[in-house]
C-alpha positions in Angstrom: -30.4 22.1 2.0 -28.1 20.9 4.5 -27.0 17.1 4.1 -24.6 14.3 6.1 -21.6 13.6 4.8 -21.2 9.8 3.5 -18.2 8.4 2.7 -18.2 5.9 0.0 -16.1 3.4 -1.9 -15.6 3.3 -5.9 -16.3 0.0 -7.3 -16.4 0.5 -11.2 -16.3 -1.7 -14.3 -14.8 1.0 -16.5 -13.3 4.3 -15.3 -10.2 6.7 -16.4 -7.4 6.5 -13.8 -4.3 8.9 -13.2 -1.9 7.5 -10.7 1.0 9.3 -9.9 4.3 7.8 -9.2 6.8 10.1 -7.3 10.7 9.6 -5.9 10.8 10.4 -2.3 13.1 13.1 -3.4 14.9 14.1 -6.7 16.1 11.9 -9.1 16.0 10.6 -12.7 12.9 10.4 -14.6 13.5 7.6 -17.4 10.6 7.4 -19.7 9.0 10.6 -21.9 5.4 11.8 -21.9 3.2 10.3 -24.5 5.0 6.7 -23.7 3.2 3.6 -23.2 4.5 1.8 -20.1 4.2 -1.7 -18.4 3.0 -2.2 -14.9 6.5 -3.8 -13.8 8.7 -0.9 -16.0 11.0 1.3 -13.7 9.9 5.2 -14.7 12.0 7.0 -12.1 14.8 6.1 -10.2 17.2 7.8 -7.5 20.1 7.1 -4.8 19.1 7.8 -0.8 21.9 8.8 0.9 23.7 5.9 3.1 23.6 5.9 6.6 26.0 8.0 9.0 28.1 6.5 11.2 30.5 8.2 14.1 33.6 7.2 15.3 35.0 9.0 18.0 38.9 8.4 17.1 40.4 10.3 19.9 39.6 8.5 22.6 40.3 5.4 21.0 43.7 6.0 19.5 44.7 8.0 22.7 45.5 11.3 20.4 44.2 15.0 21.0 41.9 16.2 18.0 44.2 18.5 16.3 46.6 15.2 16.1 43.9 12.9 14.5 44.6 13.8 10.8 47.8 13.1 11.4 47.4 8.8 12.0 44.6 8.8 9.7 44.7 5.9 6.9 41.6 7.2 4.8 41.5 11.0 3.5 37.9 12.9 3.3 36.3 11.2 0.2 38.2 8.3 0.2 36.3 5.1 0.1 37.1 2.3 2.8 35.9 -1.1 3.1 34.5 -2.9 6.4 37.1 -4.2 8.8 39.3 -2.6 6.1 42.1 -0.1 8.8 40.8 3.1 8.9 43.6 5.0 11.5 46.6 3.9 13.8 49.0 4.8 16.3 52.7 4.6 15.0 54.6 4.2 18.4 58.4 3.2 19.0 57.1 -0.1 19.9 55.1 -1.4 17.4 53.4 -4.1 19.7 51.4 -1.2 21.3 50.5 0.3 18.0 46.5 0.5 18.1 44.8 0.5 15.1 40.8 1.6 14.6 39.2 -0.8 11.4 36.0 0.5 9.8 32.7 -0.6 11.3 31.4 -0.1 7.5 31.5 -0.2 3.5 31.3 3.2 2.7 33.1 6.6 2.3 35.3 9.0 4.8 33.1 12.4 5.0 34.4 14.3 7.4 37.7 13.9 10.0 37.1 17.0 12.4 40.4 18.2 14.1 37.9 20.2 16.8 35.5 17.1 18.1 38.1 14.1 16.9 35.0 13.0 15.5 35.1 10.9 11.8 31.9 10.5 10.4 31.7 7.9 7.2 29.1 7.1 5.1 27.6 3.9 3.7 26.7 3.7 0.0 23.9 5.3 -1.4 20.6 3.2 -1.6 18.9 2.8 -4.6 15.5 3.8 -5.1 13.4 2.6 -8.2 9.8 3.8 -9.0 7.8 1.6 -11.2 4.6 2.0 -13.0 2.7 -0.1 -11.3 -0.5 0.3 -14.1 -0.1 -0.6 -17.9 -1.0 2.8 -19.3 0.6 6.2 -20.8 2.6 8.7 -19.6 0.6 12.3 -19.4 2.7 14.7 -17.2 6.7 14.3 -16.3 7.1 16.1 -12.7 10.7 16.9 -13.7 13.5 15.3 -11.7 10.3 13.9 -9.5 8.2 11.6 -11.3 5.0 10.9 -13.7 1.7 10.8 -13.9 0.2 7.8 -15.7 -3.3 7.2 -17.3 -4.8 3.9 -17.6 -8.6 3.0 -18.3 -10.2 0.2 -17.1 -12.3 -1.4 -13.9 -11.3 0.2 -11.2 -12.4 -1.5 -6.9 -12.1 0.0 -3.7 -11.4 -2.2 -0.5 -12.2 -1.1 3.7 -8.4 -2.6 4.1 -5.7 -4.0 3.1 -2.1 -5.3 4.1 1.0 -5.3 1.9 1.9 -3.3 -0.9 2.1 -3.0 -4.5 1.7 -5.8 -6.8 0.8 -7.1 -10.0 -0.8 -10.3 -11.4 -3.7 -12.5 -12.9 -6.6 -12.7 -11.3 -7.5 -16.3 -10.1 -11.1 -17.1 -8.7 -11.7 -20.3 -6.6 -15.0 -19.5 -5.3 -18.4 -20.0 -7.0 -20.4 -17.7 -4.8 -19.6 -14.6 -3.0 -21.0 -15.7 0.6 -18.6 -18.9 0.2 -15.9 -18.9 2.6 -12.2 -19.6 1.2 -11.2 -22.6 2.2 -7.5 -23.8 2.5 -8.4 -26.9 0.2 -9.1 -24.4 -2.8 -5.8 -23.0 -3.0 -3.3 -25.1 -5.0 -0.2 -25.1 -6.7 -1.8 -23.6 -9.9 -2.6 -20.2 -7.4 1.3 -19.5 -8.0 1.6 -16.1 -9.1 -2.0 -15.7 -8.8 -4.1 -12.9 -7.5 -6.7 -15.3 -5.3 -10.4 -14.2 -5.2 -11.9 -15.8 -2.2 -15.7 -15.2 -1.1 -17.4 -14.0 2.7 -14.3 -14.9 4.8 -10.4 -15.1 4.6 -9.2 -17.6 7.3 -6.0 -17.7 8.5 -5.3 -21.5 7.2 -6.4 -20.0 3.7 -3.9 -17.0 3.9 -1.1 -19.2 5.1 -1.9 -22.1 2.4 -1.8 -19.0 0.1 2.0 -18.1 1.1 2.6 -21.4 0.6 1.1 -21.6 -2.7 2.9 -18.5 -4.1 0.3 -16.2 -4.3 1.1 -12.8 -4.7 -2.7 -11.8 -3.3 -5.5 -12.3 -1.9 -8.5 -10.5 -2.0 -11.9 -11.4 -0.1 -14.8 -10.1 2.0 -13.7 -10.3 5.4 -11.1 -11.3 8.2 -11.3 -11.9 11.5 -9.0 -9.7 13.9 -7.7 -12.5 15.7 -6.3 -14.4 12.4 -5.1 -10.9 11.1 -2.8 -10.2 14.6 -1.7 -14.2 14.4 -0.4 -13.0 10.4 1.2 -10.2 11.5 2.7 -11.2 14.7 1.7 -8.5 16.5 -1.7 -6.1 17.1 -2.0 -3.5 14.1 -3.0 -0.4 15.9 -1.8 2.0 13.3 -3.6 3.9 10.9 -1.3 3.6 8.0 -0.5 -0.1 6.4 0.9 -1.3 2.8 4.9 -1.7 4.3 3.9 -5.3 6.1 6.7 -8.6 4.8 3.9 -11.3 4.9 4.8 -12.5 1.1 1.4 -11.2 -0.8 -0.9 -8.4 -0.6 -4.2 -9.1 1.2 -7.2 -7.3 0.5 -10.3 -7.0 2.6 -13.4 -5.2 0.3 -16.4 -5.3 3.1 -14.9 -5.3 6.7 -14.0 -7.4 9.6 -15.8 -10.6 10.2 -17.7 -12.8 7.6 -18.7 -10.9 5.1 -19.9 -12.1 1.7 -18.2 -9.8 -1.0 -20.4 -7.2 -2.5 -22.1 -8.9 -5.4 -21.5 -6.1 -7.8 -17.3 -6.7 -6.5 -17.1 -10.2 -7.2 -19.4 -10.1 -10.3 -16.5 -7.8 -11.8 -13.7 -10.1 -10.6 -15.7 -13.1 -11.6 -15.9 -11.0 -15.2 -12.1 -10.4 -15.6 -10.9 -13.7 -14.4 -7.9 -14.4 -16.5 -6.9 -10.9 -16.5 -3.9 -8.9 -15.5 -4.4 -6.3 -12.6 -2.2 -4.2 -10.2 -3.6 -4.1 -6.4 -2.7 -2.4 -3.2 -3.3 -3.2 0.6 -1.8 0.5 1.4 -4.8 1.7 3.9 -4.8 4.9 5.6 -7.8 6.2 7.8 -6.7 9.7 8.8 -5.4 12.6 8.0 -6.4 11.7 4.0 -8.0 8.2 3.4 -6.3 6.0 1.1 -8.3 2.5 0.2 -6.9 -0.6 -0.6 -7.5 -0.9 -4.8 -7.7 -3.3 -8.0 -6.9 -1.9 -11.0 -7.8 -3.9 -14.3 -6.5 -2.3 -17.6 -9.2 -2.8 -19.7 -7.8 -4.9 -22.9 -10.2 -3.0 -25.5 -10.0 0.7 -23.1 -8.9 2.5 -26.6 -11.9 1.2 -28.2 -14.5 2.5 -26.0 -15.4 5.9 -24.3 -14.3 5.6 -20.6 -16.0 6.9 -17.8 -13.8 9.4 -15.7 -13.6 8.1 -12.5 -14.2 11.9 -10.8 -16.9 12.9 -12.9 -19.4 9.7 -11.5 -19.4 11.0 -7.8 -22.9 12.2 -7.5 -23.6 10.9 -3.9 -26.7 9.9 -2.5 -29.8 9.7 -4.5 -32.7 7.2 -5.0 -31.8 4.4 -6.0 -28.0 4.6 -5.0 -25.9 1.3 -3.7 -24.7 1.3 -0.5 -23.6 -0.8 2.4 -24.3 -0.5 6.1 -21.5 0.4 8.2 -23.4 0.0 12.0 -25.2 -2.4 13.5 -28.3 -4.1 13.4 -27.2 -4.3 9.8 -23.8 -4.2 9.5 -22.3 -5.1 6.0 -25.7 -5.7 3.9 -26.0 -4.4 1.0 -28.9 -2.1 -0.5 -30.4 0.5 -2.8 -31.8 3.6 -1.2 -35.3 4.2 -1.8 -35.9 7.6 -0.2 -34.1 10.5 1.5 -36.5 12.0 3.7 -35.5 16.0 4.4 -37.0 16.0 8.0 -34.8 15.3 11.0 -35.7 11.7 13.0 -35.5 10.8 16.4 -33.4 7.3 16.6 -32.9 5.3 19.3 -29.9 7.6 21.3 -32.6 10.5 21.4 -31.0 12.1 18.7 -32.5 13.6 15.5 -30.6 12.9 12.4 -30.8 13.0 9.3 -32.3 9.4 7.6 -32.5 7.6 4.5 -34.7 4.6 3.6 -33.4 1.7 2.5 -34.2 -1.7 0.5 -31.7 -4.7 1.1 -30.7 -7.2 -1.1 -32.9 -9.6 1.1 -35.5 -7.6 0.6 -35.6 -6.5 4.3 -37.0 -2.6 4.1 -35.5 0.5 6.9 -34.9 3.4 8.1 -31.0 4.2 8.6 -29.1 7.2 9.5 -27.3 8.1 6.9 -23.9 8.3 8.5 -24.6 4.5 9.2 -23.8 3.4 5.6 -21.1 3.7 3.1 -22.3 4.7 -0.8 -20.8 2.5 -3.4 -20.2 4.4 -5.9 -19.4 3.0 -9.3 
């Protein structure tokens, strides 16, 4: 029977988790498979190549190119420092000798005698890969990377800004309808992942920087207070690179929106808790979610779900939240998924499923107006 796709979210108490950690290109892998690692433990590391700079020597010492090796200071593969002289003119008069100093710290790669070009290059970059999770090694991609298990609750968020970082989860909220305040956040959020309630406003996130939180995680934001964070209007599809001093975490939508109750009952649960989160959204071309990740402190002690194997979409009695308006961001069970086609209000016929809320309101939705929760 045909069926609509819906997208959903995973919001788990216990699941197995693989996360691969990869070097943008080839490097050192510095752990072995079978190893237990730490969230904050470099696995992989490797140099990027510095950046290229071009001097045209020529026409600033006054020379033709075949001449230019000739009042060169610095051979190919020589290192030179910045302002450190680099080539000069040796004339009968010394005060018109002209001499060319290197813009940059780095290393003479080529002197061309055709262009009179000198290209040097900075010193390499380097690039660390960390865990990220407290779990075990299971693959090495050699020269690449690793793959590494952990087991534990696992939460899905609709976006996120900032990227990858560790901590203990704080709650300050009682209730998950209660909007953060900037009064709840204190000095004892330092290093704290912050779990707020319906609303993240922008006095709260900034009294959160201020605090030393390394996140924040709550049901909704407005737009407005997220462009007056930024400085500037997010229009692109990909996020998780933003310098705003924590990760900020969004797990219902935009607006005031209380956190799903299942969500916060979790975060409530593991308060005290180490977890790794992520703001890194994408929303094309291969979704990525903002996620929590709670190593479980007793995972070896008890069966684990695997997170792949629970993804059984829609069926009666499934969670799910409402993605379109007239009811936008509530939360229900589905009660029935009726096979024939109904008309809605644009004239169309779609395909429907009925729906009880958590208010107890009863309807008929189409089902690519909601968003499963799967867990």
């Amino acid at each position: 029977m045909a069926h609509a796709y819906t997208p959903g979210l995973r919001v788990t108490r216990q699941a197995t988790l693989r996360k691969r950690r990869q070097l943008p290109l080839a490097g050192d892998v510095l752990v072995a498979r079978g190893e237990t690692v730490r969230r904050d433990q470099v696995v992989a590391r490797t140099d990027l190549p510095g950046n290229v700079t071009t001097l045209n020597l020529v026409n600033r010492l006054g020379v033709t190119p075949d001449e230019l090796p000739a009042y060169m200071l610095k051979k190919e593969g020589e290192p030179v420092e910045a302002g450190q002289p680099l080539a000069q003119t040796r004339p009968f008069i010394k005060w018109f000798k002209t001499t060319v100093a290197s813009p940059v710290t780095g290393t003479v790669e080529s002197i061309s005698p055709v262009t009179g070009q000198v290209l040097l290059r900075e010193s390499p970059r380097p690039v660390q890969v960390r865990a990220y999770v407290d779990g075990t090694v299971v693959e090495i991609i050699p020269g690449e990377g690793v793959v590494i298990e952990t087991n534990g609750a696992f939460l899905q968020g609709i976006f996120g800004v900032g990227g990858e970082r560790w901590g203990t989860l704080h709650p300050v909220v009682d209730a998950p309808d209660q909007i953060l305040s900037a009064q709840q956040i204190d000095d004892a959020c330092e290093g704290k992942i912050v779990v707020g309630g319906s609303l993240l406003t922008l006095e709260a996130v900034r009294r959160a920087q201020e605090a030393g939180a390394i996140g924040l995680i709550g049901g909704g934001i407005r737009d407005r207070d997220l462009c007056d964070l930024l400085g500037y209007d997010l229009g692109v599809a990909i996020t998780g690179t933003e310098e705003v001093g924590l990760t900020l975490i969004v797990t219902e939508g935009f607006g005031e929106i209380a956190i799903a109750r299942k969500t916060f009952e979790i975060l409530k649960e593991r308060a005290g808790q180490e977890a790794s989160i992520s703001g890194a959204t994408q929303i094309r071309a291969g979704v990525l979610r903002p996620e929590i990740i709670i190593p479980h402190p007793d995972a070896s002690a008890r069966p684990p779900a695997d997170l792949a194997a629970t993804r059984e979409g829609l069926s009666s009695g499934a969670l799910l939240r409402a993605i379109r308006a007239p009811y936008f961001g509530k939360i229900g069970r589905v009660t029935a998924l009726p096979a024939e086609l109904r008309k809605v209000d644009s004239e169309t016929l779609v395909r429907v499923l009925e729906v009880e809320f958590e208010d107890g309101v009863r309807a008929v939705v189409p089902r690519a107006n909601v968003e499963l929760i799967e867990g």
